[in-house]
XYZ file of N, CA, C and O in Angstrom:
440
model
N 93.172 -152.979 -143.026
C 93.521 -154.005 -142.068
C 94.953 -154.484 -142.263
O 95.615 -154.847 -141.326
N 95.425 -154.450 -143.509
C 96.791 -154.880 -143.796
C 97.793 -154.035 -143.011
O 98.747 -154.555 -142.439
N 97.598 -152.711 -142.991
C 98.502 -151.827 -142.268
C 98.512 -152.128 -140.771
O 99.546 -152.042 -140.133
N 97.351 -152.471 -140.223
C 97.295 -152.814 -138.804
C 98.120 -154.067 -138.521
O 98.826 -154.128 -137.524
N 98.051 -155.067 -139.405
C 98.826 -156.294 -139.209
C 100.317 -156.012 -139.246
O 101.088 -156.578 -138.470
N 100.748 -155.136 -140.139
C 102.161 -154.751 -140.198
C 102.552 -154.076 -138.883
O 103.567 -154.401 -138.274
N 101.728 -153.136 -138.449
C 101.973 -152.432 -137.179
C 102.029 -153.420 -136.015
O 102.948 -153.390 -135.199
N 101.069 -154.310 -135.942
C 100.987 -155.286 -134.857
C 102.216 -156.191 -134.826
O 102.719 -156.531 -133.762
N 102.741 -156.557 -135.983
C 103.886 -157.453 -136.054
C 105.199 -156.796 -135.640
O 106.209 -157.484 -135.504
N 105.199 -155.493 -135.435
C 106.398 -154.806 -134.972
C 106.642 -155.032 -133.481
O 107.750 -154.859 -132.994
N 105.607 -155.427 -132.761
C 105.682 -155.607 -131.310
C 105.835 -157.077 -130.934
O 105.351 -157.957 -131.630
N 106.494 -157.301 -129.802
C 106.630 -158.641 -129.233
C 106.005 -158.609 -127.840
O 106.278 -157.692 -127.050
N 105.187 -159.593 -127.546
C 104.590 -159.695 -126.221
C 105.614 -160.290 -125.261
O 106.153 -161.363 -125.508
N 105.908 -159.567 -124.189
C 106.827 -160.056 -123.165
C 106.058 -160.213 -121.864
O 105.388 -159.295 -121.419
N 106.175 -161.385 -121.290
C 105.554 -161.656 -119.998
C 106.648 -161.587 -118.935
O 107.675 -162.255 -119.051
N 106.439 -160.739 -117.959
C 107.391 -160.590 -116.858
C 106.738 -161.079 -115.581
O 105.555 -160.842 -115.348
N 107.517 -161.741 -114.779
C 107.048 -162.211 -113.474
C 107.447 -161.194 -112.406
O 108.382 -160.409 -112.590
N 106.755 -161.230 -111.303
C 107.044 -160.344 -110.184
C 108.534 -160.417 -109.852
O 109.106 -161.509 -109.804
N 109.157 -159.247 -109.718
C 110.578 -159.071 -109.383
C 111.525 -159.219 -110.571
O 112.728 -159.048 -110.425
N 111.003 -159.544 -111.774
C 111.864 -159.578 -112.958
C 112.394 -158.174 -113.232
O 111.660 -157.184 -113.147
N 113.675 -158.102 -113.585
C 114.289 -156.835 -113.968
C 114.272 -156.772 -115.496
O 114.886 -157.594 -116.169
N 113.554 -155.810 -116.049
C 113.431 -155.649 -117.494
C 114.621 -154.857 -118.042
O 115.073 -155.088 -119.154
N 115.110 -153.921 -117.256
C 116.280 -153.126 -117.622
C 117.082 -152.869 -116.361
O 116.517 -152.516 -115.320
N 118.393 -153.038 -116.459
C 119.277 -152.837 -115.315
C 120.260 -151.713 -115.630
O 120.762 -151.620 -116.756
N 120.513 -150.886 -114.638
C 121.483 -149.812 -114.774
C 122.788 -150.346 -115.388
O 123.263 -151.405 -115.014
N 123.299 -149.624 -116.371
C 124.534 -150.023 -117.041
C 124.297 -150.745 -118.359
O 125.179 -150.786 -119.213
N 123.110 -151.313 -118.539
C 122.762 -151.959 -119.807
C 122.350 -150.875 -120.809
O 121.990 -149.766 -120.433
N 122.383 -151.231 -122.075
C 121.901 -150.327 -123.117
C 120.438 -150.644 -123.383
O 120.092 -151.781 -123.678
N 119.595 -149.635 -123.255
C 118.169 -149.833 -123.498
C 117.927 -149.901 -124.999
O 118.366 -149.030 -125.752
N 117.232 -150.943 -125.434
C 116.984 -151.148 -126.867
C 115.494 -151.264 -127.169
O 115.126 -151.743 -128.226
N 114.646 -150.849 -126.234
C 113.212 -151.070 -126.403
C 112.386 -149.941 -125.812
O 112.855 -149.165 -124.985
N 111.139 -149.909 -126.243
C 110.079 -149.187 -125.553
C 109.014 -150.227 -125.284
O 108.752 -151.090 -126.132
N 108.421 -150.181 -124.116
C 107.413 -151.163 -123.762
C 106.106 -150.505 -123.360
O 106.099 -149.551 -122.588
N 105.005 -151.021 -123.907
C 103.670 -150.534 -123.563
C 103.040 -151.553 -122.621
O 102.842 -152.714 -122.997
N 102.744 -151.149 -121.406
C 102.223 -152.055 -120.383
C 100.755 -152.384 -120.678
O 99.907 -151.489 -120.710
N 100.491 -153.662 -120.900
C 99.113 -154.122 -121.110
C 98.424 -154.367 -119.776
O 97.263 -154.017 -119.592
N 99.137 -155.019 -118.878
C 98.630 -155.213 -117.521
C 99.799 -155.453 -116.592
O 100.893 -155.796 -117.016
N 99.560 -155.241 -115.313
C 100.615 -155.375 -114.319
C 101.118 -154.012 -113.884
O 100.493 -152.977 -114.138
N 102.287 -154.014 -113.248
C 102.858 -152.777 -112.722
C 104.380 -152.892 -112.684
O 104.919 -153.938 -112.323
N 105.042 -151.812 -113.057
C 106.497 -151.733 -113.047
C 106.942 -150.534 -112.222
O 106.245 -149.515 -112.166
N 108.116 -150.668 -111.642
C 108.751 -149.555 -110.933
C 109.971 -149.142 -111.755
O 110.798 -149.977 -112.112
N 110.068 -147.855 -112.056
C 111.216 -147.307 -112.760
C 111.983 -146.467 -111.743
O 111.430 -145.526 -111.169
N 113.243 -146.832 -111.518
C 114.010 -146.183 -110.456
C 115.495 -146.144 -110.788
O 115.964 -146.791 -111.718
N 116.229 -145.351 -109.999
C 117.683 -145.333 -110.084
C 118.230 -145.426 -108.668
O 117.481 -145.281 -107.691
N 119.508 -145.678 -108.560
C 120.163 -145.775 -107.254
C 120.923 -144.485 -106.982
O 121.706 -144.022 -107.812
N 120.675 -143.907 -105.800
C 121.399 -142.711 -105.381
C 122.856 -143.052 -105.100
O 123.229 -144.229 -105.058
N 123.667 -142.025 -104.885
C 125.086 -142.229 -104.575
C 125.290 -143.129 -103.361
O 126.268 -143.862 -103.284
N 124.352 -143.071 -102.409
C 124.479 -143.906 -101.207
C 123.884 -145.303 -101.399
O 123.853 -146.106 -100.476
N 123.406 -145.580 -102.620
C 122.869 -146.903 -102.927
C 121.392 -147.085 -102.654
O 120.845 -148.161 -102.892
N 120.735 -146.039 -102.173
C 119.303 -146.156 -101.900
C 118.510 -145.915 -103.189
O 118.945 -145.192 -104.080
N 117.342 -146.545 -103.277
C 116.493 -146.427 -104.464
C 115.757 -145.094 -104.490
O 115.238 -144.647 -103.469
N 115.699 -144.504 -105.680
C 114.905 -143.304 -105.909
C 113.917 -143.636 -107.020
O 114.301 -143.764 -108.181
N 112.653 -143.820 -106.655
C 111.632 -144.181 -107.629
C 111.231 -142.956 -108.444
O 110.915 -141.910 -107.894
N 111.256 -143.118 -109.775
C 110.814 -142.042 -110.657
C 109.320 -142.124 -110.900
O 108.613 -141.129 -110.839
N 108.856 -143.351 -111.226
C 107.424 -143.532 -111.442
C 107.066 -145.009 -111.440
O 107.929 -145.873 -111.543
N 105.779 -145.257 -111.298
C 105.215 -146.598 -111.432
C 104.456 -146.627 -112.750
O 103.725 -145.687 -113.069
N 104.654 -147.668 -113.529
C 103.979 -147.790 -114.821
C 102.927 -148.886 -114.720
O 103.251 -150.036 -114.436
N 101.688 -148.518 -114.953
C 100.570 -149.461 -114.934
C 100.024 -149.597 -116.352
O 100.567 -149.008 -117.283
N 98.956 -150.353 -116.510
C 98.360 -150.551 -117.839
C 98.140 -149.208 -118.529
O 97.610 -148.268 -117.940
N 98.598 -149.137 -119.789
C 98.444 -147.920 -120.571
C 99.651 -146.992 -120.516
O 99.686 -145.981 -121.201
N 100.656 -147.341 -119.718
C 101.871 -146.532 -119.603
C 102.989 -147.170 -120.413
O 102.960 -148.351 -120.723
N 104.007 -146.369 -120.717
C 105.195 -146.834 -121.428
C 106.355 -146.968 -120.452
O 106.451 -146.190 -119.497
N 107.235 -147.951 -120.706
C 108.460 -148.105 -119.930
C 109.652 -148.106 -120.883
O 109.618 -148.745 -121.930
N 110.685 -147.370 -120.513
C 111.927 -147.310 -121.280
C 112.891 -146.391 -120.552
O 112.528 -145.751 -119.556
N 114.105 -146.299 -121.040
C 115.045 -145.247 -120.652
C 115.346 -144.496 -121.939
O 116.165 -144.931 -122.753
N 114.637 -143.401 -122.150
C 114.752 -142.667 -123.413
C 116.170 -142.172 -123.674
O 116.637 -142.201 -124.808
N 116.868 -141.705 -122.653
C 118.234 -141.230 -122.853
C 119.118 -142.344 -123.394
O 119.840 -142.164 -124.368
N 119.039 -143.505 -122.777
C 119.828 -144.652 -123.226
C 119.406 -145.085 -124.626
O 120.258 -145.339 -125.483
N 118.119 -145.137 -124.872
C 117.588 -145.585 -126.157
C 117.990 -144.650 -127.298
O 118.500 -145.076 -128.321
N 117.792 -143.366 -127.107
C 118.039 -142.391 -128.167
C 119.528 -142.122 -128.375
O 120.000 -142.043 -129.503
N 120.268 -141.999 -127.277
C 121.669 -141.600 -127.361
C 122.657 -142.760 -127.320
O 123.863 -142.530 -127.341
N 122.116 -143.983 -127.232
C 122.962 -145.182 -127.207
C 124.042 -145.097 -126.127
O 125.226 -145.303 -126.378
N 123.591 -144.770 -124.914
C 124.473 -144.702 -123.746
C 123.964 -145.696 -122.697
O 122.788 -146.080 -122.719
N 124.833 -146.110 -121.770
C 124.367 -147.025 -120.731
C 123.223 -146.411 -119.913
O 123.219 -145.213 -119.634
N 122.288 -147.248 -119.551
C 121.133 -146.799 -118.792
C 121.522 -146.408 -117.371
O 122.391 -147.020 -116.760
N 120.859 -145.400 -116.864
C 121.004 -145.021 -115.458
C 119.810 -145.512 -114.657
O 119.729 -145.280 -113.462
N 118.874 -146.174 -115.348
C 117.630 -146.602 -114.717
C 117.549 -148.109 -114.568
O 118.223 -148.855 -115.281
N 116.684 -148.513 -113.669
C 116.290 -149.910 -113.492
C 114.785 -149.967 -113.678
O 114.068 -149.063 -113.235
N 114.317 -151.018 -114.338
C 112.872 -151.224 -114.494
C 112.561 -152.612 -113.979
O 113.089 -153.603 -114.493
N 111.709 -152.674 -112.966
C 111.397 -153.934 -112.288
C 109.887 -154.176 -112.267
O 109.109 -153.261 -111.974
N 109.497 -155.413 -112.561
C 108.082 -155.791 -112.468
C 107.711 -155.943 -110.992
O 108.388 -156.643 -110.244
N 106.656 -155.270 -110.583
C 106.185 -155.384 -109.204
C 105.145 -156.481 -109.054
O 104.809 -156.873 -107.936
N 104.633 -156.957 -110.185
C 103.692 -158.070 -110.213
C 103.786 -158.719 -111.581
O 104.419 -158.175 -112.484
N 103.194 -159.871 -111.743
C 103.183 -160.510 -113.054
C 102.564 -159.525 -114.045
O 101.528 -158.914 -113.763
N 103.221 -159.354 -115.189
C 102.840 -158.288 -116.117
C 103.009 -158.735 -117.563
O 103.769 -159.650 -117.863
N 102.294 -158.041 -118.457
C 102.426 -158.241 -119.896
C 102.731 -156.894 -120.536
O 102.076 -155.899 -120.238
N 103.734 -156.900 -121.415
C 104.186 -155.677 -122.062
C 104.357 -155.933 -123.548
O 104.894 -156.969 -123.950
N 103.904 -155.005 -124.373
C 104.196 -155.040 -125.803
C 105.502 -154.282 -126.008
O 105.593 -153.084 -125.716
N 106.530 -154.990 -126.480
C 107.858 -154.406 -126.652
C 108.101 -154.113 -128.122
O 107.760 -154.925 -128.984
N 108.704 -152.964 -128.372
C 109.126 -152.609 -129.725
C 110.583 -152.160 -129.653
O 110.954 -151.369 -128.780
N 111.384 -152.673 -130.558
C 112.795 -152.306 -130.595
C 112.958 -150.962 -131.297
O 112.073 -150.508 -132.030
N 114.113 -150.355 -131.081
C 114.422 -149.077 -131.728
C 114.372 -149.233 -133.247
O 113.814 -148.400 -133.954
N 114.926 -150.335 -133.741
C 114.963 -150.589 -135.188
C 113.552 -150.730 -135.759
O 113.217 -150.140 -136.786
N 112.701 -151.494 -135.072
C 111.340 -151.693 -135.575
C 110.493 -150.428 -135.452
O 109.620 -150.179 -136.269
N 110.780 -149.625 -134.446
C 110.038 -148.373 -134.306
C 110.321 -147.451 -135.487
O 109.430 -146.760 -135.973
N 111.561 -147.468 -135.987
C 111.899 -146.654 -137.156
C 111.073 -147.081 -138.369
O 110.683 -146.253 -139.179
N 110.802 -148.385 -138.494
C 109.964 -148.883 -139.584
C 108.564 -148.271 -139.490
O 107.968 -147.883 -140.483
N 108.056 -148.168 -138.278
C 106.729 -147.600 -138.038
C 106.711 -146.094 -138.276
O 105.796 -145.558 -138.876
N 107.741 -145.401 -137.824
C 107.764 -143.935 -137.885
C 107.956 -143.418 -139.299
O 107.422 -142.382 -139.653
N 108.696 -144.133 -140.117
C 108.999 -143.679 -141.484
C 107.732 -143.268 -142.245
O 107.664 -142.165 -142.778
N 106.683 -144.116 -142.301
C 105.465 -143.703 -143.019
C 104.772 -142.506 -142.354
O 104.194 -141.670 -143.036
N 104.872 -142.402 -141.035
C 104.253 -141.273 -140.334
C 104.939 -139.964 -140.697
O 104.294 -138.930 -140.816
N 106.255 -139.994 -140.881
C 106.979 -138.791 -141.282
C 106.551 -138.350 -142.678
O 106.449 -137.156 -142.938
N 106.275 -139.294 -143.555
C 105.797 -138.960 -144.890
C 104.433 -138.277 -144.802
O 104.162 -137.313 -145.506
N 103.577 -138.765 -143.901
C 102.259 -138.149 -143.727
C 102.393 -136.729 -143.204
O 101.695 -135.825 -143.635
N 103.319 -136.516 -142.273
C 103.518 -135.187 -141.713
C 103.947 -134.212 -142.802
O 103.411 -133.121 -142.916
N 104.919 -134.603 -143.618
C 105.389 -133.695 -144.667
C 104.302 -133.442 -145.706
O 104.230 -132.378 -146.293
N 103.426 -134.408 -145.916
C 102.325 -134.255 -146.863
C 101.336 -133.204 -146.361
O 100.770 -132.439 -147.131
N 101.119 -133.165 -145.030
C 100.117 -132.264 -144.472
C 100.621 -130.833 -144.307
O 99.852 -129.940 -144.043
N 101.925 -130.632 -144.432
C 102.469 -129.281 -144.241
C 102.314 -128.407 -145.452
O 102.206 -128.770 -146.548
């Protein structure tokens, strides 16, 4: 149970209201979010300024811009809440804390 508490404490509960922008194009993405409830639209803007939706994230889905998160580059995506929503957010730094023990397990099993 101790390990679960450590894991649980890596996440922050974020409540988003309808139309809240969680990530805006040009910002640096620093999180991964697991949708507990609600719905998000992940999209980018075409050259003509029109929206191109990539996907809708509902309960059980993850939201992030992996390219921005991993490569530390400005995001090309926008993430918007389509309804009041709850998301468990984990930062890149805290995720490394979680992954480190998992990498040890992987090397042990090889």
